[in-house]
PDB file of C-alpha atoms in Angstrom:
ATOM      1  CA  UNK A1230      92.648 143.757  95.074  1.00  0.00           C
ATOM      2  CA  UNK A1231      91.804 141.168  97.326  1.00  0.00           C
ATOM      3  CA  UNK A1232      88.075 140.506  98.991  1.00  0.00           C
ATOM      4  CA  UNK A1233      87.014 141.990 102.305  1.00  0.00           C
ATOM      5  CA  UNK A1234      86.005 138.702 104.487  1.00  0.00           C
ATOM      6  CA  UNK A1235      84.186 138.435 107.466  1.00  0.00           C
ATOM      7  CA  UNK A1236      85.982 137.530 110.350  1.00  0.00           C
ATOM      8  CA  UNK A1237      85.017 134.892 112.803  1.00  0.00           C
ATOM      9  CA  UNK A1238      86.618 134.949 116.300  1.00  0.00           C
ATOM     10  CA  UNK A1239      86.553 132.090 118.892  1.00  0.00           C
ATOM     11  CA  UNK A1240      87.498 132.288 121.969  1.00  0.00           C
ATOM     12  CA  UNK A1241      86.930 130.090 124.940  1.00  0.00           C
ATOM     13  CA  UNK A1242      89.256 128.392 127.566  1.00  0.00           C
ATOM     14  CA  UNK A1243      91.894 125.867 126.872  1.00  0.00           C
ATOM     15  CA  UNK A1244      90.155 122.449 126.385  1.00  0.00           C
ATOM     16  CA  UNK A1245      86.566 123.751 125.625  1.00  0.00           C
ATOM     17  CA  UNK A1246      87.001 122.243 121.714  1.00  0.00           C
ATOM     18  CA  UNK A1247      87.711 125.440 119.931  1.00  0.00           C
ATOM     19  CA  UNK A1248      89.825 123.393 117.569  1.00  0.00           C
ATOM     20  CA  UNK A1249      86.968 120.956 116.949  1.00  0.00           C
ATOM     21  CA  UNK A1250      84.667 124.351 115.867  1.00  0.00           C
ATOM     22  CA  UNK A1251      87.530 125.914 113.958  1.00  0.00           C
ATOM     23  CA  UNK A1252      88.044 122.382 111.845  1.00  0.00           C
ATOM     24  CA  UNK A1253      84.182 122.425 111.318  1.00  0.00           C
ATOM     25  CA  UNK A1254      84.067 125.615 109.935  1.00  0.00           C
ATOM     26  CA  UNK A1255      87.037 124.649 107.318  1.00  0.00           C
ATOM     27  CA  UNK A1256      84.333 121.856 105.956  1.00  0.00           C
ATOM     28  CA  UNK A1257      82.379 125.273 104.360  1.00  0.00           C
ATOM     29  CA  UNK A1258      83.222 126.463 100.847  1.00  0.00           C
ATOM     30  CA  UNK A1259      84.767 130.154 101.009  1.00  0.00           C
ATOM     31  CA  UNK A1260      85.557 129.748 104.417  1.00  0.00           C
ATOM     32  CA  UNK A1261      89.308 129.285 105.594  1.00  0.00           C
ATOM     33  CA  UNK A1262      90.488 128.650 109.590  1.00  0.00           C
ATOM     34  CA  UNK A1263      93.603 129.689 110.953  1.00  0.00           C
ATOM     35  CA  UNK A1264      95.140 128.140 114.129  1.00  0.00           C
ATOM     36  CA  UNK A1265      96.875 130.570 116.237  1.00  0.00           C
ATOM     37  CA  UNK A1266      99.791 128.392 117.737  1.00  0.00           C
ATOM     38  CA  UNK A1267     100.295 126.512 113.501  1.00  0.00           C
ATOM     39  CA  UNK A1268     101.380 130.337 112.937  1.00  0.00           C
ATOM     40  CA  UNK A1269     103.729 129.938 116.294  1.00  0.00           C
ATOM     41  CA  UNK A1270     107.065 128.658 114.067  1.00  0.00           C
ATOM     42  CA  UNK A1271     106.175 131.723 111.232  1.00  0.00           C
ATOM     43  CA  UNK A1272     106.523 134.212 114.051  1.00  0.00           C
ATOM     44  CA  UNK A1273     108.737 133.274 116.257  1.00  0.00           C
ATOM     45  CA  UNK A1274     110.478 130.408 114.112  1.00  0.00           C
ATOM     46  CA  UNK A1275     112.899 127.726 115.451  1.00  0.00           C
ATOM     47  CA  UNK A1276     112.301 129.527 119.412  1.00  0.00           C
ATOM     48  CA  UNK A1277     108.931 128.722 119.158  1.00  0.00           C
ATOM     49  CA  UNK A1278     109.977 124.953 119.666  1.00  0.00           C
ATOM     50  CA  UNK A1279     111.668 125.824 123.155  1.00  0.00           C
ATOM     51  CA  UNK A1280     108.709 127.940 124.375  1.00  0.00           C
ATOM     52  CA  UNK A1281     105.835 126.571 125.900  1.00  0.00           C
ATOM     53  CA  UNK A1282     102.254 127.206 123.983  1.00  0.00           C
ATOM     54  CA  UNK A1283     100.770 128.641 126.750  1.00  0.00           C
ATOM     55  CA  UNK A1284     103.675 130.732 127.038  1.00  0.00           C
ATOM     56  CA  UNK A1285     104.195 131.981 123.675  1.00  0.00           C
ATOM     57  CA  UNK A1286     102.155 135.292 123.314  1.00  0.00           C
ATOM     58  CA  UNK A1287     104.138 136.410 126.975  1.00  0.00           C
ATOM     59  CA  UNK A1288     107.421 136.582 125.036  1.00  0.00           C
ATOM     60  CA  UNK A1289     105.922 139.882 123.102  1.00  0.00           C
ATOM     61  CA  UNK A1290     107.178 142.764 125.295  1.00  0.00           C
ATOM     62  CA  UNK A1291     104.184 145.117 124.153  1.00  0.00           C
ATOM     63  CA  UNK A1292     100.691 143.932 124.925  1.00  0.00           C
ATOM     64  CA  UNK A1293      99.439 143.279 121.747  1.00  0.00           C
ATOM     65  CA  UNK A1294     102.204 142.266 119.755  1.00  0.00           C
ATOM     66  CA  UNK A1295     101.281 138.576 119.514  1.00  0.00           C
ATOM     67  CA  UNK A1296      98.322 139.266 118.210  1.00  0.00           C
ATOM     68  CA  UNK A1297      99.345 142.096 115.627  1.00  0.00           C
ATOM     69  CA  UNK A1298     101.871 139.860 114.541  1.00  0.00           C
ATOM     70  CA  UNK A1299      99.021 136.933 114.185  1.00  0.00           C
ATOM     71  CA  UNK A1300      97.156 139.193 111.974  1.00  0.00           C
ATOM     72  CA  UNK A1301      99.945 139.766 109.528  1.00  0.00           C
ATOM     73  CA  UNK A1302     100.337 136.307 109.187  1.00  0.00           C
ATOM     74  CA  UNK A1303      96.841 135.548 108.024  1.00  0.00           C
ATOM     75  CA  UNK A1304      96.287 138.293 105.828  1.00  0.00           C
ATOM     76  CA  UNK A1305      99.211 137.374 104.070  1.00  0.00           C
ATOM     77  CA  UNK A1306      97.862 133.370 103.656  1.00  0.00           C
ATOM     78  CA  UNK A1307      94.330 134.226 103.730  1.00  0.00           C
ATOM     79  CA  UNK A1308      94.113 134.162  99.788  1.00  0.00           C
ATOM     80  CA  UNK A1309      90.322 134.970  98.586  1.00  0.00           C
ATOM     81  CA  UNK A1310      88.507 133.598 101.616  1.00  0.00           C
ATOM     82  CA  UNK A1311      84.939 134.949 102.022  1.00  0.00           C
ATOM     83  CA  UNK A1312      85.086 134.171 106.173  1.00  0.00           C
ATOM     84  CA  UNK A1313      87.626 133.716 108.061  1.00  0.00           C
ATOM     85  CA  UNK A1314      87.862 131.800 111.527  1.00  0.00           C
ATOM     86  CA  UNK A1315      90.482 132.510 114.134  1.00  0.00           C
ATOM     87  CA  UNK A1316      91.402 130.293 116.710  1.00  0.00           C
ATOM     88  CA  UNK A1317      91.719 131.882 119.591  1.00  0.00           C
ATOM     89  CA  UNK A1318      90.924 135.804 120.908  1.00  0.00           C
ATOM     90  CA  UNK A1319      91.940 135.901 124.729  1.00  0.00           C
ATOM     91  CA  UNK A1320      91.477 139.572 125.824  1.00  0.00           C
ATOM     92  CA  UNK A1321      89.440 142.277 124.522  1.00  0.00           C
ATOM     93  CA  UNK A1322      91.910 144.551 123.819  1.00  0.00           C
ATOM     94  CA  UNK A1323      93.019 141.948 121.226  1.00  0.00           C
ATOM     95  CA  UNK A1324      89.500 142.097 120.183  1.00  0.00           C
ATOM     96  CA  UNK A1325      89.230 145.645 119.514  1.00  0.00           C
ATOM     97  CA  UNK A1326      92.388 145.536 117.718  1.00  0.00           C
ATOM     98  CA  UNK A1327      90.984 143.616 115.389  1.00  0.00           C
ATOM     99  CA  UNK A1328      87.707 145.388 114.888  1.00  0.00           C
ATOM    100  CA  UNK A1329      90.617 148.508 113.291  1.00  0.00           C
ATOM    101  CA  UNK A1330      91.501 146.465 110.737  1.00  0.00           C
ATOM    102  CA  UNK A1331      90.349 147.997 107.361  1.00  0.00           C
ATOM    103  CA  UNK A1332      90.864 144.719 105.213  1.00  0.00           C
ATOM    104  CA  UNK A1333      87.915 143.259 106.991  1.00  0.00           C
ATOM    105  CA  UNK A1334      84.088 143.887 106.646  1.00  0.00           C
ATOM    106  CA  UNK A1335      83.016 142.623 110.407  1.00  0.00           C
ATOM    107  CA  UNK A1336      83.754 140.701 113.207  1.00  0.00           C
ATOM    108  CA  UNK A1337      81.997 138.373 115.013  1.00  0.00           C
ATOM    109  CA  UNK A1338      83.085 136.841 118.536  1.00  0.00           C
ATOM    110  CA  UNK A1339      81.839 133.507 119.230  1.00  0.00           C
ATOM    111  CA  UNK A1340      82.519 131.375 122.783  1.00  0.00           C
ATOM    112  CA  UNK A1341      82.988 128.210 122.615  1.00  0.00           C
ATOM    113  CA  UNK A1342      82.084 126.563 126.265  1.00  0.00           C
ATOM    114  CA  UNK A1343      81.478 122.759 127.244  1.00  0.00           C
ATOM    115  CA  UNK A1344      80.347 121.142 130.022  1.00  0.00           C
ATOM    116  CA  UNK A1345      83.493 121.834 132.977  1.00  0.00           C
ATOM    117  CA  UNK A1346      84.198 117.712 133.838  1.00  0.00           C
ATOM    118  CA  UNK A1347      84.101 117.336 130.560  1.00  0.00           C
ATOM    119  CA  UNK A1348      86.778 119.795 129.472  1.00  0.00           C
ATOM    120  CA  UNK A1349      89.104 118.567 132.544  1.00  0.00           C
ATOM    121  CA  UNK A1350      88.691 114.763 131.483  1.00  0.00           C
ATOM    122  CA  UNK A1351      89.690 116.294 127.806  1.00  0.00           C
ATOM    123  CA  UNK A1352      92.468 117.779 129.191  1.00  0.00           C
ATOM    124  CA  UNK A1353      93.918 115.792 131.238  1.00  0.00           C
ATOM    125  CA  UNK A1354      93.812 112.616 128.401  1.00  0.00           C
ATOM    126  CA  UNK A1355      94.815 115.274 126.271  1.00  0.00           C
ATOM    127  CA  UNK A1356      97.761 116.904 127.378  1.00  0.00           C
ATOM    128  CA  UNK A1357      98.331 114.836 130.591  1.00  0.00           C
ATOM    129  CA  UNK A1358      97.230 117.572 132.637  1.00  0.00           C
ATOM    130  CA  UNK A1359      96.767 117.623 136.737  1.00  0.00           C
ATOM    131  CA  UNK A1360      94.354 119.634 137.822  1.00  0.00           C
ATOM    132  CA  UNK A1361      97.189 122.031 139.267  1.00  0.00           C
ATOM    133  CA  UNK A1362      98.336 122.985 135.857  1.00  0.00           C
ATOM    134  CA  UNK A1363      95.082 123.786 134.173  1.00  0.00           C
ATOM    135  CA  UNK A1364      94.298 125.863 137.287  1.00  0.00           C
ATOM    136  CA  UNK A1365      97.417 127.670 136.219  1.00  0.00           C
ATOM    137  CA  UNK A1366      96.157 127.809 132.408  1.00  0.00           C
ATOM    138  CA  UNK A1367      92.856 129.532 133.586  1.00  0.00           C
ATOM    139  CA  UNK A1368      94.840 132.129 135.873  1.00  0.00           C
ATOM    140  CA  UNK A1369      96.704 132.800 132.725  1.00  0.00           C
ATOM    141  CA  UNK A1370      93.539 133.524 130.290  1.00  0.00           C
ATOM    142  CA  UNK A1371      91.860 135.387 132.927  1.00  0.00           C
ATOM    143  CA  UNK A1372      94.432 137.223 133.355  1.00  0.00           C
ATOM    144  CA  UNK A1373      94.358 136.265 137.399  1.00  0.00           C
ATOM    145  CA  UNK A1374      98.338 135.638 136.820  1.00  0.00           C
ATOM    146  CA  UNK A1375     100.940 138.417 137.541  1.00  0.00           C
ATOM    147  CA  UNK A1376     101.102 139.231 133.457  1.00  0.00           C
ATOM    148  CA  UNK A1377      97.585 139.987 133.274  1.00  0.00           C
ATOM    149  CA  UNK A1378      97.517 139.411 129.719  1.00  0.00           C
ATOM    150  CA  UNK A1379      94.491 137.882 128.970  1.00  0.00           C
ATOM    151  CA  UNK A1380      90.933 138.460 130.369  1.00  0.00           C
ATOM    152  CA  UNK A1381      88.256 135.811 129.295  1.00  0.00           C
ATOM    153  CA  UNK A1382      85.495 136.611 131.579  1.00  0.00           C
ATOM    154  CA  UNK A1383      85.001 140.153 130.301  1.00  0.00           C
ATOM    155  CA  UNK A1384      85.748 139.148 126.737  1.00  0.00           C
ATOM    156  CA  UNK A1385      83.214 136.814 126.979  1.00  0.00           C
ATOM    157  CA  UNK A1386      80.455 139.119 127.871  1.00  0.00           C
ATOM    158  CA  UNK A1387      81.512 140.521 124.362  1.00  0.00           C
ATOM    159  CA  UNK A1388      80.496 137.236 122.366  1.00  0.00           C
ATOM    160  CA  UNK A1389      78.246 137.422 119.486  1.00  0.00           C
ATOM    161  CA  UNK A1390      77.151 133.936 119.173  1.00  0.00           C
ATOM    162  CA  UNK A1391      78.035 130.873 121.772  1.00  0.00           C
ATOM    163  CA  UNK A1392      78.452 127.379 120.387  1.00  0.00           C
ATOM    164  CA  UNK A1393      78.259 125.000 123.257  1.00  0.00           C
ATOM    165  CA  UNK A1394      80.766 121.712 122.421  1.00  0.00           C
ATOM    166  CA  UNK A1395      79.703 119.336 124.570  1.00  0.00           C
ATOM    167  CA  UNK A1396      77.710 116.553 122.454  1.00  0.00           C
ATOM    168  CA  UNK A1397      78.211 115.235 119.525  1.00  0.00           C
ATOM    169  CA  UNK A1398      79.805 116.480 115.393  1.00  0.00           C
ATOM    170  CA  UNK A1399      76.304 116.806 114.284  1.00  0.00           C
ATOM    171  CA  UNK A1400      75.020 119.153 116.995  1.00  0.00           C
ATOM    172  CA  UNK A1401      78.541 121.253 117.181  1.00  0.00           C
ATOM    173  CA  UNK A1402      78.083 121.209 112.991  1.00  0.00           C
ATOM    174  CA  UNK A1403      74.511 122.169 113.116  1.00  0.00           C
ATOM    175  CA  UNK A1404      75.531 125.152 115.447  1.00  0.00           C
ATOM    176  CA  UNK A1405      78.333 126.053 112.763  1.00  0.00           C
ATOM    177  CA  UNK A1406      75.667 125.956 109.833  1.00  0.00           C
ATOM    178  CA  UNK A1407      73.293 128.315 111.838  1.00  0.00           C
ATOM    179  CA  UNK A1408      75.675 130.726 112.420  1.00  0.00           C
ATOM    180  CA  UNK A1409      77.039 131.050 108.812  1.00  0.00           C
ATOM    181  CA  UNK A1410      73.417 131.498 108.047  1.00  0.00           C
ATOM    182  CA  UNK A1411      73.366 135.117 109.892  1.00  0.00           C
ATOM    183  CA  UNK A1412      75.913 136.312 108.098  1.00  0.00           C
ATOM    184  CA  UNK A1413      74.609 138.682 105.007  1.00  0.00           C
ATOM    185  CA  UNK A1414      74.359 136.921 102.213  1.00  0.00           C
ATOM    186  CA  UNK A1415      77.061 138.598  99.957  1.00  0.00           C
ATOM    187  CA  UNK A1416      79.725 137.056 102.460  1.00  0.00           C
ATOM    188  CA  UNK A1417      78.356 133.385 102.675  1.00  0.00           C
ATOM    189  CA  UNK A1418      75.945 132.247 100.000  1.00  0.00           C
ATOM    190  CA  UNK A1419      76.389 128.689 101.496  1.00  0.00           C
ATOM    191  CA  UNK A1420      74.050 127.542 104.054  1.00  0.00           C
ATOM    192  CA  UNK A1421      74.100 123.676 102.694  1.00  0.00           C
ATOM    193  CA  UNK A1422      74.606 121.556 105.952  1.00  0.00           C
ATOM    194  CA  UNK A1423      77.563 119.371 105.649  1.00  0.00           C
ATOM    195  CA  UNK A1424      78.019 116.072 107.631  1.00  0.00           C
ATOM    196  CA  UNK A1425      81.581 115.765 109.103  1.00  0.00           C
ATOM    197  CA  UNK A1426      83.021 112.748 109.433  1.00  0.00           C
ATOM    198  CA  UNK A1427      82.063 111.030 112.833  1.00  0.00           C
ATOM    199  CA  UNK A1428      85.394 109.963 113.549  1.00  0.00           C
ATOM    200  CA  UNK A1429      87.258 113.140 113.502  1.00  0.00           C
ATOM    201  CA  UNK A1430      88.428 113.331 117.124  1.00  0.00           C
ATOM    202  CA  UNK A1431      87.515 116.001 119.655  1.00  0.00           C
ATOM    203  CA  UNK A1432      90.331 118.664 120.792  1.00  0.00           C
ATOM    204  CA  UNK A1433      90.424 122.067 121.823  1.00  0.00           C
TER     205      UNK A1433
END
């Protein structure tokens, strides 16, 4: 019978570094990180390729498909993991879906913010964004877009911790270890401060 984790959410908007967090977290014994859009080709397969990522969870005709479908996928790969991390929670009715899930023993919500230039100069060396189109990302995650899938802002209010990814590894690391350290004990004996390596680079 397998182990009852603790599940770590992170949410946050496109470019914030929420894949920088999720790949410190995976530096933890016990702990194992999923990436919503690597589980993209299990669900969807080959039409995943000809579907934009932004656009992927609107191609589920009921409202929260994508993410039910999300959570199959990592409690069938999630092995004997004593936390998991999830990258990324956009609305909170995908966040109270969640919270039913018997298989796990809590769930935290954690935003992940950065300075705002900061995130557009990420994004736009990232993906070659203009401004125009991350306007039109944030519409979509706020749910200010004619879907009205998604709504950050209220989610937010809903966040347990907030890990602020704007300086350097150490300091985003530091704010990892610290919150692994609230979790009870039985979940995540390990509160030994690992150093990541300084030349991972920065995405989110």
């Amino acid at each position: 019978m397998k182990n009852k984790p603790i599940l770590l959410c992170l949410t946050g908007y496109t470019g914030v570094g929420k894949t920088t967090v999720k790949n410190m977290f995976a530096q933890y014994p016990g702990v194992k990180t999923f990436y919503t859009k690597d589980l993209h080709k299990i669900i969807l397969g080959h039409q995943a390729k000809k579907i934009d990522k932004m656009y992927i969870s609107t191609k589920f005709t009921d409202k929260l498909g994508f993410i039910q479908r999300v959570m199959d996928c990592v409690d069938m790969y999630r092995e004997d993991a004593k936390v998991i991390v999830l990258d990324s929670v956009r609305s909170t009715d995908e966040l109270e879906y969640i919270k039913t899930l018997p298989q796990y023993c809590g769930v935290r919500l954690i935003h992940v913010t950065c300075d705002n230039q900061l995130r557009l100069t990420r994004l736009q060396k990232r993906d070659n964004c203009d401004l125009k189109t991350i306007e039109k990302r944030d519409a979509i995650d706020t749910g200010k877009d004619n879907m009205v899938l998604f709504n950050m802002h209220d989610l937010f209010k809903r966040k347990d911790y907030t890990i602020i990814n704007s300086n350097s590894l150490e300091e985003i690391n530091e704010q990892v270890c610290l919150i692994l350290q609230t979790l009870p004990k039985q979940i995540c004996k390990s509160s030994k401060l690992i150093t990541p390596n300084n030349k991972e680079k920065q995405n989110g």
